[in-house]
Short mmCIF file of N, CA and C in Angstrom, two decimals:
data_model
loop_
_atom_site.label_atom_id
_atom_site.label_comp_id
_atom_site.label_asym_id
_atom_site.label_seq_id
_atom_site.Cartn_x
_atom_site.Cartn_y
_atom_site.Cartn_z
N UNK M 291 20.24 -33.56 7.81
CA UNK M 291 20.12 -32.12 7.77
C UNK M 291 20.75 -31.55 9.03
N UNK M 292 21.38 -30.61 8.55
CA UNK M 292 21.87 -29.64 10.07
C UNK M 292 21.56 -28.11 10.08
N UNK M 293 21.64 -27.33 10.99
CA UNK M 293 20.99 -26.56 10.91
C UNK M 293 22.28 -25.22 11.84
N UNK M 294 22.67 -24.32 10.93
CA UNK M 294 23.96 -23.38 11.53
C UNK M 294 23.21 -22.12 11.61
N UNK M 295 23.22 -21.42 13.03
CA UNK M 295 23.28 -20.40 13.23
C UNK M 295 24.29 -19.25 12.99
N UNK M 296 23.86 -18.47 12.62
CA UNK M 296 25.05 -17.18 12.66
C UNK M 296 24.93 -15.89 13.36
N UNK M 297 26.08 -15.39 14.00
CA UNK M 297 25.15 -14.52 14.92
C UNK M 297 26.57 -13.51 14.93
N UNK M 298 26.31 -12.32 14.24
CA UNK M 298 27.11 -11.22 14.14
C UNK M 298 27.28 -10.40 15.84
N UNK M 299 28.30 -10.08 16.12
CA UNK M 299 28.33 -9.08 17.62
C UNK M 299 27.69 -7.87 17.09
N UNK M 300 27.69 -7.34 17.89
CA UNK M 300 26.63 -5.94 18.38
C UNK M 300 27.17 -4.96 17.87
N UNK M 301 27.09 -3.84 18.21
CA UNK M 301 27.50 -2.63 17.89
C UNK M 301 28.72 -2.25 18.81
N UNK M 302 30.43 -2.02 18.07
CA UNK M 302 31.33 -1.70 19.21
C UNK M 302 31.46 -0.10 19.27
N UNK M 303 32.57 -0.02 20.32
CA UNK M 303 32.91 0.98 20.81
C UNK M 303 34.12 1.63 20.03
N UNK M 304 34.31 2.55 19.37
CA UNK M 304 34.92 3.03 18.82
C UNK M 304 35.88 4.43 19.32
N UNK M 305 35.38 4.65 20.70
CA UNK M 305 35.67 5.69 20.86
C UNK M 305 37.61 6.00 21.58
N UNK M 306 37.72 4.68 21.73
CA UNK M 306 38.96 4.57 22.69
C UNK M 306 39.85 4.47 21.36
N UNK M 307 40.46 5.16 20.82
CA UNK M 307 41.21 5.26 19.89
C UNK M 307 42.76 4.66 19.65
N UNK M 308 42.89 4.25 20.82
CA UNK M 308 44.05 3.44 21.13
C UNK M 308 43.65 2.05 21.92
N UNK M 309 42.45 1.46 21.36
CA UNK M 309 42.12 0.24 21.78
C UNK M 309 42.33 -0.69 20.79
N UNK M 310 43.15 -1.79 21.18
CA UNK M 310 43.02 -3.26 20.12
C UNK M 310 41.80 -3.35 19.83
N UNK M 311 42.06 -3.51 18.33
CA UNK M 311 40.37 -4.42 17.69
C UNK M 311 39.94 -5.25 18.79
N UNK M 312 40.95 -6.26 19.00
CA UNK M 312 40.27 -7.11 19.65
C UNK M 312 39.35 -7.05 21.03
N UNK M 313 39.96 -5.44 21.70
CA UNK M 313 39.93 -5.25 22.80
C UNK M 313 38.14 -4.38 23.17
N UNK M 314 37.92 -3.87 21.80
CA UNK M 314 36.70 -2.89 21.83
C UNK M 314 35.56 -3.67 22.49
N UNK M 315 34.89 -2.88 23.36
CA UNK M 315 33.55 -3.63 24.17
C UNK M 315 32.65 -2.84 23.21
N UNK M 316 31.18 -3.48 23.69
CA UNK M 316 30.10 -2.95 23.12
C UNK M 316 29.67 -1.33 23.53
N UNK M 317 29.19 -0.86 22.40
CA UNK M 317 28.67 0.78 22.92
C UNK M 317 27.42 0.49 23.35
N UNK M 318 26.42 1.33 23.89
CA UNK M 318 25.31 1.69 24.51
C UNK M 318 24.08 0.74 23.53
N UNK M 319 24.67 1.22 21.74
CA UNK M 319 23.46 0.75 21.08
C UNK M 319 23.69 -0.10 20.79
N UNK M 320 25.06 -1.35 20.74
CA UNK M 320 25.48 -2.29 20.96
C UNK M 320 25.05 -3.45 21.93
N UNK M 321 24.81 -2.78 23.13
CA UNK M 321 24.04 -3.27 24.43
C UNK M 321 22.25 -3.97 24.08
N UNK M 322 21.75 -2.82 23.41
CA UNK M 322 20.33 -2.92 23.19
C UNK M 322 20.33 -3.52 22.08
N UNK M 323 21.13 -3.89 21.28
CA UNK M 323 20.86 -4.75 20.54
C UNK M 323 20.85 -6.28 20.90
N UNK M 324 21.95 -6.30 20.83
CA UNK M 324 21.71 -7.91 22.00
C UNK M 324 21.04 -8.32 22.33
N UNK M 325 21.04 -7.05 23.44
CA UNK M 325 19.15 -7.32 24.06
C UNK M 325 18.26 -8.17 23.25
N UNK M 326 17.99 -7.22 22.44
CA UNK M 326 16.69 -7.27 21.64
C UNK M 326 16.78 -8.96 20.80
N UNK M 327 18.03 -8.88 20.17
CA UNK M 327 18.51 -10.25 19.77
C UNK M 327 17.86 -11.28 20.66
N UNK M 328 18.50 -11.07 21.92
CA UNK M 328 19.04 -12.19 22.72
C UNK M 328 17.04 -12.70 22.99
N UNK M 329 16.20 -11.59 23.07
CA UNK M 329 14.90 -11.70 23.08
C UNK M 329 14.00 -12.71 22.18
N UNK M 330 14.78 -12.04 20.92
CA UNK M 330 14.44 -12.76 19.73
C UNK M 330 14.69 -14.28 19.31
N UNK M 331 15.79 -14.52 19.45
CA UNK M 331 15.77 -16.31 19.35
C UNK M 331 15.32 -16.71 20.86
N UNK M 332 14.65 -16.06 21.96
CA UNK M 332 14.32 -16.99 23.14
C UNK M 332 13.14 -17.40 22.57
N UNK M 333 12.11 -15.97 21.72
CA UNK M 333 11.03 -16.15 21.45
C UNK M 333 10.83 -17.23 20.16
N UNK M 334 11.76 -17.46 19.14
CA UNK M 334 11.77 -18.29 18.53
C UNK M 334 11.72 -19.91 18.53
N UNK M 335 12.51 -19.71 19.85
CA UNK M 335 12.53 -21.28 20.53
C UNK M 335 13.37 -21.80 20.41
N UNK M 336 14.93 -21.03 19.50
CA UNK M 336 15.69 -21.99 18.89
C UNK M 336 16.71 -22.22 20.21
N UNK M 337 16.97 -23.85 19.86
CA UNK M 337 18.32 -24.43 20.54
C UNK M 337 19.45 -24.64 20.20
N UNK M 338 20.39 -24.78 20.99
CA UNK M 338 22.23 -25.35 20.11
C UNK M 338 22.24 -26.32 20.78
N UNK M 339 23.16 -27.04 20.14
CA UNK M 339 23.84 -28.42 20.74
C UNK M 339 25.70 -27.50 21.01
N UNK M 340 25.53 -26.87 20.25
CA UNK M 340 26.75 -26.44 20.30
C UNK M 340 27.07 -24.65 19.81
N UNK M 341 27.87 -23.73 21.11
CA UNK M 341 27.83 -22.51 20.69
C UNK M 341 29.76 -22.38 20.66
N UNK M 342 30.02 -21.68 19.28
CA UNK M 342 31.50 -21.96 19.33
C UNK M 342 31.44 -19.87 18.87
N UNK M 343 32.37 -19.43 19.34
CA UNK M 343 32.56 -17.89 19.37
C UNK M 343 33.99 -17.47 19.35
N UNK M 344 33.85 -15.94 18.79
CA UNK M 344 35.29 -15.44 18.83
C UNK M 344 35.73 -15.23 20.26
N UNK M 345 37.00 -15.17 20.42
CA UNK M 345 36.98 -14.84 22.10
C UNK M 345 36.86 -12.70 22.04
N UNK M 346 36.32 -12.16 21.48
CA UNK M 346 36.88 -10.79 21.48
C UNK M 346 35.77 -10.20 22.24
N UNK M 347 36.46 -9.16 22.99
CA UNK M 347 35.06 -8.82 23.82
C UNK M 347 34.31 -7.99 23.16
N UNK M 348 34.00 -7.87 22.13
CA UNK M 348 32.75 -7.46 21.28
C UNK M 348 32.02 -8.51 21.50
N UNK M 349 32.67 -9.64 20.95
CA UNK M 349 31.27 -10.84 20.57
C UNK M 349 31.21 -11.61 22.34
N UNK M 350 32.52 -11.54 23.31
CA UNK M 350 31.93 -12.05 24.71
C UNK M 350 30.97 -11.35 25.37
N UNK M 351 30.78 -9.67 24.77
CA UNK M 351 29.68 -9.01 25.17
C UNK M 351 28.77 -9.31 25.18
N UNK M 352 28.27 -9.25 23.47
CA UNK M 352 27.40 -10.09 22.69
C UNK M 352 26.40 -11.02 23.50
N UNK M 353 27.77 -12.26 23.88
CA UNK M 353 27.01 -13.13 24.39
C UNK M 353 26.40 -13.10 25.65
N UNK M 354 27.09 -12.66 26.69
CA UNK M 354 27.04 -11.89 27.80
C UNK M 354 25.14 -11.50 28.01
N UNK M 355 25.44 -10.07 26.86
CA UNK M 355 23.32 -9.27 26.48
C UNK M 355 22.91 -10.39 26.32
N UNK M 356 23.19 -11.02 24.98
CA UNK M 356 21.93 -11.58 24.60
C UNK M 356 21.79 -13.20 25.38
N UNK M 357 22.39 -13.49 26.04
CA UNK M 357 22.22 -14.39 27.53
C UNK M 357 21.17 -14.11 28.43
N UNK M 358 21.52 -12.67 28.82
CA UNK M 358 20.48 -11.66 29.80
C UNK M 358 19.26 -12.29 29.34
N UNK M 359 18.80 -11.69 28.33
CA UNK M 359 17.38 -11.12 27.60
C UNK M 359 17.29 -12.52 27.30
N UNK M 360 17.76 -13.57 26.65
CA UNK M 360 17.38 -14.92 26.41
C UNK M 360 16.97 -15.60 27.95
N UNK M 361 17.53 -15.35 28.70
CA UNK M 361 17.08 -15.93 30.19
C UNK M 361 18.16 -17.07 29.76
N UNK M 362 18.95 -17.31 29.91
CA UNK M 362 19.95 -18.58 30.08
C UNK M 362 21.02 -18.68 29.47
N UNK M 363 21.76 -19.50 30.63
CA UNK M 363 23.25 -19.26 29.81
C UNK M 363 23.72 -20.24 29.19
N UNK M 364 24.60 -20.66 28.31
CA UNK M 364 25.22 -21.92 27.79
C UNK M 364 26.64 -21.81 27.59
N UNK M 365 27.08 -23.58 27.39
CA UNK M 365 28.18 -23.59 27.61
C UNK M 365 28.94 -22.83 25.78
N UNK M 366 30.12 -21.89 26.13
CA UNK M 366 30.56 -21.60 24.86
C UNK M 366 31.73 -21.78 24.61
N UNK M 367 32.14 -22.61 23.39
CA UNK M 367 33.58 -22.83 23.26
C UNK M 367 34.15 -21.29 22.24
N UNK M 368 35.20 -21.21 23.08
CA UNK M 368 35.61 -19.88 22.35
C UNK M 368 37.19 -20.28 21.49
N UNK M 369 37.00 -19.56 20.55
CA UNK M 369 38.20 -20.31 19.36
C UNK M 369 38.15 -18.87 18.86
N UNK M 370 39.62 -18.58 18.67
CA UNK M 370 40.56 -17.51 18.69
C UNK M 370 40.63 -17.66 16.62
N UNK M 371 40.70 -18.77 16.40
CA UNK M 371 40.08 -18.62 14.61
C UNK M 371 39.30 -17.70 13.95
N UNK M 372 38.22 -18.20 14.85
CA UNK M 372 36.72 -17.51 14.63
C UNK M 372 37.85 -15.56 14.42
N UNK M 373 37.98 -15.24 15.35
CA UNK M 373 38.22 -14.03 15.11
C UNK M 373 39.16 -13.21 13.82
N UNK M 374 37.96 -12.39 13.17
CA UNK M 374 38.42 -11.91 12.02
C UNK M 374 38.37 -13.07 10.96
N UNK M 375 38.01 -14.14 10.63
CA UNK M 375 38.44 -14.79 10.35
C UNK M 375 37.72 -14.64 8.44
N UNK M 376 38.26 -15.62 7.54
CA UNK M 376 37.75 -15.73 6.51
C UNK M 376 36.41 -16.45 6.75
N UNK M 377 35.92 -16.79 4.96
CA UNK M 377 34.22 -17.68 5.34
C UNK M 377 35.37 -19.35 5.33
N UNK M 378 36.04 -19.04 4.58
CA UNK M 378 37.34 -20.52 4.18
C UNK M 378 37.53 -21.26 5.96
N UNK M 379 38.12 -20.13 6.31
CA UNK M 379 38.11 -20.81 7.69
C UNK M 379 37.34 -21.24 8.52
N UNK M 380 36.22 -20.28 8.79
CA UNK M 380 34.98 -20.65 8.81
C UNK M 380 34.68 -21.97 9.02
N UNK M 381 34.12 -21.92 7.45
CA UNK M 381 33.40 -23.26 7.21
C UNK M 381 34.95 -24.66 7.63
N UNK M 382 35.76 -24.31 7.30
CA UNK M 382 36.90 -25.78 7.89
C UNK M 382 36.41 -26.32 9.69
N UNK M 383 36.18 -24.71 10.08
CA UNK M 383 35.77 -25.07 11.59
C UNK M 383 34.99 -25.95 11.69
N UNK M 384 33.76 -25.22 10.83
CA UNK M 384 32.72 -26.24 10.97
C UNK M 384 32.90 -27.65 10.88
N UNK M 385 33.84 -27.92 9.75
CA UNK M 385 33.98 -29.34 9.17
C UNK M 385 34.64 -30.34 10.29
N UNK M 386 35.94 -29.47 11.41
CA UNK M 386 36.33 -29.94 12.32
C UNK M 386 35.73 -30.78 13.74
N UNK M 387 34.14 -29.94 13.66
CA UNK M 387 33.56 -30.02 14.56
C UNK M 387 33.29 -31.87 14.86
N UNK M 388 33.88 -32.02 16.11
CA UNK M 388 33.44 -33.42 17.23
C UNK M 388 31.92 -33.75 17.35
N UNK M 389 31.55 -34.92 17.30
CA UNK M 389 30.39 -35.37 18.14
C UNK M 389 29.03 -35.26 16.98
N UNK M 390 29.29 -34.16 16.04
CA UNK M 390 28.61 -34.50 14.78
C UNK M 390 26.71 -33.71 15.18
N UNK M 391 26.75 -32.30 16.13
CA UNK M 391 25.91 -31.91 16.95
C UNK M 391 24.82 -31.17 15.37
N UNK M 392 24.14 -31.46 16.07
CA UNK M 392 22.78 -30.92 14.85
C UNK M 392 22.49 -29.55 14.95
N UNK M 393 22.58 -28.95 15.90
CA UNK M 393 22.11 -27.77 15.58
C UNK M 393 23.73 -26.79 16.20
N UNK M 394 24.58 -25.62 15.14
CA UNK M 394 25.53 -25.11 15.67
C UNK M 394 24.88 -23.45 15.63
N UNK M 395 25.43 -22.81 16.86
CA UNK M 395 25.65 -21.36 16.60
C UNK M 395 26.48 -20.76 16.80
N UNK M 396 27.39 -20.17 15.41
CA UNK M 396 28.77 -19.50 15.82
C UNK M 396 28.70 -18.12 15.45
N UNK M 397 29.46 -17.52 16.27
CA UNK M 397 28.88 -15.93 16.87
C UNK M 397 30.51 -15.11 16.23
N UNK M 398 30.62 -14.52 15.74
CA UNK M 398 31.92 -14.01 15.14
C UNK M 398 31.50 -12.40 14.44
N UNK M 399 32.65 -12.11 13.28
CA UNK M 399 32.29 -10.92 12.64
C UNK M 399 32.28 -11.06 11.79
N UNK M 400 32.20 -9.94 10.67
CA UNK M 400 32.14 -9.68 9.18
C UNK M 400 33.18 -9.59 8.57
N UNK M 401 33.63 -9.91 7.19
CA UNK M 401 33.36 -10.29 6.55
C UNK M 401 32.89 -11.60 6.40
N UNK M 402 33.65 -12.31 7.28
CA UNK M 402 33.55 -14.00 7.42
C UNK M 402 32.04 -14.77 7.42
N UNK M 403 31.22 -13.99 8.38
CA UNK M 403 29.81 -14.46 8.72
C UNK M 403 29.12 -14.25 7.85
N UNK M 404 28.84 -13.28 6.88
CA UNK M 404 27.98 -13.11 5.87
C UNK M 404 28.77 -13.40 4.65
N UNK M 405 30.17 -13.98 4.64
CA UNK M 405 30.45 -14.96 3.43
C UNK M 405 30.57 -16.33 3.13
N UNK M 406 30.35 -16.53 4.84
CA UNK M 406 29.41 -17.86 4.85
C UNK M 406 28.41 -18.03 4.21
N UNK M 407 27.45 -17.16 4.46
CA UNK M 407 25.93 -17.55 3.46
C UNK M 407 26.68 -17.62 2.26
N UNK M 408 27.07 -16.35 1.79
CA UNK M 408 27.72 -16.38 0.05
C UNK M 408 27.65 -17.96 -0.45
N UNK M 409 28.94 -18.19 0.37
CA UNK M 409 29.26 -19.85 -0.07
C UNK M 409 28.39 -20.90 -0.26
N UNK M 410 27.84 -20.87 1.18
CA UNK M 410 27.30 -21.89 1.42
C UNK M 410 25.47 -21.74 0.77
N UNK M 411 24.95 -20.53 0.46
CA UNK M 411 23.53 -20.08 -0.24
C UNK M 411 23.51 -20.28 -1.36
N UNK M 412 23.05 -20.91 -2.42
CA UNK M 412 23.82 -21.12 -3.96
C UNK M 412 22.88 -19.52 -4.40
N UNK M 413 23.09 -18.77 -5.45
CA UNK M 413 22.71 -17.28 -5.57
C UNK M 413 21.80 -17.73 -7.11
N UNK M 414 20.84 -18.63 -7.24
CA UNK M 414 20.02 -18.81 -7.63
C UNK M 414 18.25 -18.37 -8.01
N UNK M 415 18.59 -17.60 -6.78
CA UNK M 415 17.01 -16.99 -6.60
C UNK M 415 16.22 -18.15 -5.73
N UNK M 416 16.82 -18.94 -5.68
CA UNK M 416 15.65 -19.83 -4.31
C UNK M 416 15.78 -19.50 -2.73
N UNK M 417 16.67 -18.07 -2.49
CA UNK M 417 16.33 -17.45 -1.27
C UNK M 417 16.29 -16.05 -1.41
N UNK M 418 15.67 -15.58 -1.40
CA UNK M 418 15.52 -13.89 -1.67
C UNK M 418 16.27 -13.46 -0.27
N UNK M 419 16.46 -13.95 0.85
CA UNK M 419 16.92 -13.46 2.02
C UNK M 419 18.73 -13.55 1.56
N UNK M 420 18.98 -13.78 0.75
CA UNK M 420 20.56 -13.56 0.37
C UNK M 420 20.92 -12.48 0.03
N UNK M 421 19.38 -12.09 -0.95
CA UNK M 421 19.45 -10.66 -1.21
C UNK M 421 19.79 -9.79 -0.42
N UNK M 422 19.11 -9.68 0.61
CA UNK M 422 19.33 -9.10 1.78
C UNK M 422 20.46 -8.98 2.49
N UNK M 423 21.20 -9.83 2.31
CA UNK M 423 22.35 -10.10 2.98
C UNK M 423 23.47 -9.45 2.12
N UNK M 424 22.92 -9.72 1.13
CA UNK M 424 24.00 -8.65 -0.37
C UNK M 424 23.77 -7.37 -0.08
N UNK M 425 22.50 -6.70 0.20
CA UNK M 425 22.60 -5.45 0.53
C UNK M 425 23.38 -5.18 2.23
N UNK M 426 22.95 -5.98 2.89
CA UNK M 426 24.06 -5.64 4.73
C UNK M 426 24.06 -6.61 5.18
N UNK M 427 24.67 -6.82 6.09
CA UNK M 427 24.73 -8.26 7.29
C UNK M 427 25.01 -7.24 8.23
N UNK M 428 24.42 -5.94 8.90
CA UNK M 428 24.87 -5.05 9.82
C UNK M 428 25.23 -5.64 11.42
N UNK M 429 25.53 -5.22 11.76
CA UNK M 429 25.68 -5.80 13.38
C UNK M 429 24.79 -6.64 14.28
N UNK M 430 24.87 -7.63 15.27
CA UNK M 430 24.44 -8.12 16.09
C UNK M 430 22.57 -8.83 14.86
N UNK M 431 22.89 -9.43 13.74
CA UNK M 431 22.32 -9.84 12.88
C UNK M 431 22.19 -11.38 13.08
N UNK M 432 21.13 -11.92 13.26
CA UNK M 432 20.94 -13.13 13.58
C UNK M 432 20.51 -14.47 11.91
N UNK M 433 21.48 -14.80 11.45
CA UNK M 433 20.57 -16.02 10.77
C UNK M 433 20.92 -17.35 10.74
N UNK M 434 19.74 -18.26 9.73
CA UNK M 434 19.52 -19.28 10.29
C UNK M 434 19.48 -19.98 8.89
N UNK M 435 20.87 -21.18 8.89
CA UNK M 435 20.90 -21.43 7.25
C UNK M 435 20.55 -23.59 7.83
N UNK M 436 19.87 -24.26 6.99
CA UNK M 436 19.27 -25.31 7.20
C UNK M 436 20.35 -25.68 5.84
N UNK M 437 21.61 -27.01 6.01
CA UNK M 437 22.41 -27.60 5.34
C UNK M 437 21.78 -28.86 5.20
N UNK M 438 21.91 -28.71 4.07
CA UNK M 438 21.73 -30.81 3.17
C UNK M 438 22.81 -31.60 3.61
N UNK M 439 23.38 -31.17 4.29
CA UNK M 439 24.10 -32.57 4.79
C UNK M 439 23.98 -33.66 6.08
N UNK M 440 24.69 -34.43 5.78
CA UNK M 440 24.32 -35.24 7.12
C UNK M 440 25.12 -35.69 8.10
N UNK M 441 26.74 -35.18 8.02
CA UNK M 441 27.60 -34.64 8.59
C UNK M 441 28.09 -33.16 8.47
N UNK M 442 28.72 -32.84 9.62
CA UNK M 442 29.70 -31.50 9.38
C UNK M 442 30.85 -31.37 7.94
N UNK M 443 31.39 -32.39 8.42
CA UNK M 443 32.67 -32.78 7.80
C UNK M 443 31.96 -33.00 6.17
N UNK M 444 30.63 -32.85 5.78
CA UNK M 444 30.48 -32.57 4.31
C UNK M 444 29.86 -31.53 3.70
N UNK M 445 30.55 -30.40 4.76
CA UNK M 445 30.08 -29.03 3.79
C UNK M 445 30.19 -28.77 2.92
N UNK M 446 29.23 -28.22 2.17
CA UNK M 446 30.50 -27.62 0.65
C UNK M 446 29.33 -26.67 -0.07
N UNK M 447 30.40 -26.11 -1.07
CA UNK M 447 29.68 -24.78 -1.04
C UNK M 447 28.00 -25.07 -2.14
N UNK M 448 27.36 -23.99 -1.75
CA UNK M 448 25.60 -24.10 -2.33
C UNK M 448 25.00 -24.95 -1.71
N UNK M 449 25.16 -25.87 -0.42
CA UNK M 449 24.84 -27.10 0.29
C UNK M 449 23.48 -26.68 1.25
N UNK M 450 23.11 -24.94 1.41
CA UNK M 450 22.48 -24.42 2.37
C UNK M 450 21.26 -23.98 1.92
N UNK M 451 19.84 -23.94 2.53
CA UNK M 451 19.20 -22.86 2.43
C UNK M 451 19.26 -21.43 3.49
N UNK M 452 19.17 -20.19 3.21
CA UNK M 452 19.01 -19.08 4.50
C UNK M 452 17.41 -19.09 4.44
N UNK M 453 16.88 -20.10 5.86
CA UNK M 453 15.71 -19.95 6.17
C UNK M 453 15.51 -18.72 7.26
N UNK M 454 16.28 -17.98 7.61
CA UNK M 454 15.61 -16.92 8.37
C UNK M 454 16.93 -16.27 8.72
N UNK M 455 16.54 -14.49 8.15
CA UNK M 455 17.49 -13.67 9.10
C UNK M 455 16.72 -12.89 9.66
N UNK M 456 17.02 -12.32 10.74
CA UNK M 456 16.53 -10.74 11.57
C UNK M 456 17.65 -9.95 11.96
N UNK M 457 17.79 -8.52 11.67
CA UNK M 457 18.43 -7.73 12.35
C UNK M 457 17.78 -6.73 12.67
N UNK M 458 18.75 -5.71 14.15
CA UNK M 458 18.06 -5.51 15.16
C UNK M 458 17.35 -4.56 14.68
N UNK M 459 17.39 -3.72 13.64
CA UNK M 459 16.47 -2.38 12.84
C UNK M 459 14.93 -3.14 12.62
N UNK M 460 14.71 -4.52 12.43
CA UNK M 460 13.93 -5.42 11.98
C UNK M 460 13.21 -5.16 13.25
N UNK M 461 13.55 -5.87 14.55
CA UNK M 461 13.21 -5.25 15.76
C UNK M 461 12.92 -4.49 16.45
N UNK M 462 13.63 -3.14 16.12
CA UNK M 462 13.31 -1.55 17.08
C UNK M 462 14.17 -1.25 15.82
N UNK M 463 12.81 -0.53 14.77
CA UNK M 463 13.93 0.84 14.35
C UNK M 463 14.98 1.78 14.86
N UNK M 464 14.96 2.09 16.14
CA UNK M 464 16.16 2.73 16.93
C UNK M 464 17.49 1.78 16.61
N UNK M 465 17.57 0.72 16.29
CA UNK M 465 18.80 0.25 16.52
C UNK M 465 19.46 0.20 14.97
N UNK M 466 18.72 0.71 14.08
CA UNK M 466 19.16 0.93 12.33
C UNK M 466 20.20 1.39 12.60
N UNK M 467 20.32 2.30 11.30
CA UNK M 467 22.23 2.66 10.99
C UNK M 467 21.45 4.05 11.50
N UNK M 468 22.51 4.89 11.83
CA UNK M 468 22.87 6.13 12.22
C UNK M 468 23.08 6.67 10.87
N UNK M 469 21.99 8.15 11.04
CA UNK M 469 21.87 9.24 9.79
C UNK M 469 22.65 10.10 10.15
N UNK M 470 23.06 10.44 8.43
CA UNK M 470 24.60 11.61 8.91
C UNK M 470 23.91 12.37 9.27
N UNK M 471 24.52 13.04 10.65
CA UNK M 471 24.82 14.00 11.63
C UNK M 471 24.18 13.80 12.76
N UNK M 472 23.34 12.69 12.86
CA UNK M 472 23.36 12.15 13.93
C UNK M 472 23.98 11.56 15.09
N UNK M 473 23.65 11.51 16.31
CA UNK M 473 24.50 11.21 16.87
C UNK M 473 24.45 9.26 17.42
N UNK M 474 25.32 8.48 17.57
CA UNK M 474 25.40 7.10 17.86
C UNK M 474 25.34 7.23 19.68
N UNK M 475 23.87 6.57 19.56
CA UNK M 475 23.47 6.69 21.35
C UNK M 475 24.14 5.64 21.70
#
């Protein structure tokens, strides 16, 4: 059994209108999410053997907060794949992965991260938390899918359960979606 984390970046900055995707940092409610994240799996207890991330400074933010608020830092391999990437690529990463580490958390964006579950969740009804994931995978969204396999290198798709997501609205209603005409703190 192995056990893959997924961990969406935060909320970006949108306001620099002539900024590379790649280039956008986190906004204010971006920040506090993390936070709150980074709070949340300390309190959970969970560990990596291995943290692999996009290099974009959304998600180096990301890691950055939720480092803070977790109290500790770890080592992160950053892979330029990960960014933007499909769930196809994705999961190949995974399959690539050295040393054969039991527990992974890879930190990237959407569409890719929540079509990981797709794939890898068979849509059966033996996780209602997919549901969930069919309705949003919103920002800085933490989950936690437990694979039947017993290497990397034998992913394949329906191979997963999603034993646990949280996102940060789950945490502090303040950090939900923004109501029209509201303003994004």
């Amino acid at each position: 059994m192995k056990t893959l984390a997924l961990f969406r970046h935060a909320k970006s900055d949108w306001s620099d209108a002539r900024a590379r995707d790649f280039d956008r940092p986190l906004n204010a409610r971006g920040q506090r999410g993390a936070l709150a994240m980074g709070r949340y799996i300390r309190d959970t207890g969970r560990r990596f053997d291995r943290v692999i991330a996009s290099p974009a400074v959304r998600v180096a933010e990301t890691v950055e907060y939720a480092s803070k608020a977790w109290g500790r830092s770890f080592p992160v391999e950053w892979d330029r794949r990960i960014y933007l990437a499909s769930s196809a690529v994705l999961v190949d990463l995974l399959r690539e992965l050295t040393g054969d580490p039991e527990t992974v958390l890879m930190i990237g964006h959407n569409p890719g991260l929540e079509d990981v579950i797709f794939d890898l969740v068979p849509d059966d009804g033996s996780s209602p938390l997919r549901d969930v994931v069919e309705a949003k995978f919103p920002t800085a969204t933490f989950a936690v899918l437990e694979l039947d396999i017993a290497r990397w290198a034998d992913i394949d798709s329906g191979c997963a359960r999603l034993v646990s997501l949280m996102r940060p609205r789950d945490l502090d209603p303040a950090l939900g979606p923004v109501l029209p005409g509201s303003l994004d703190p």
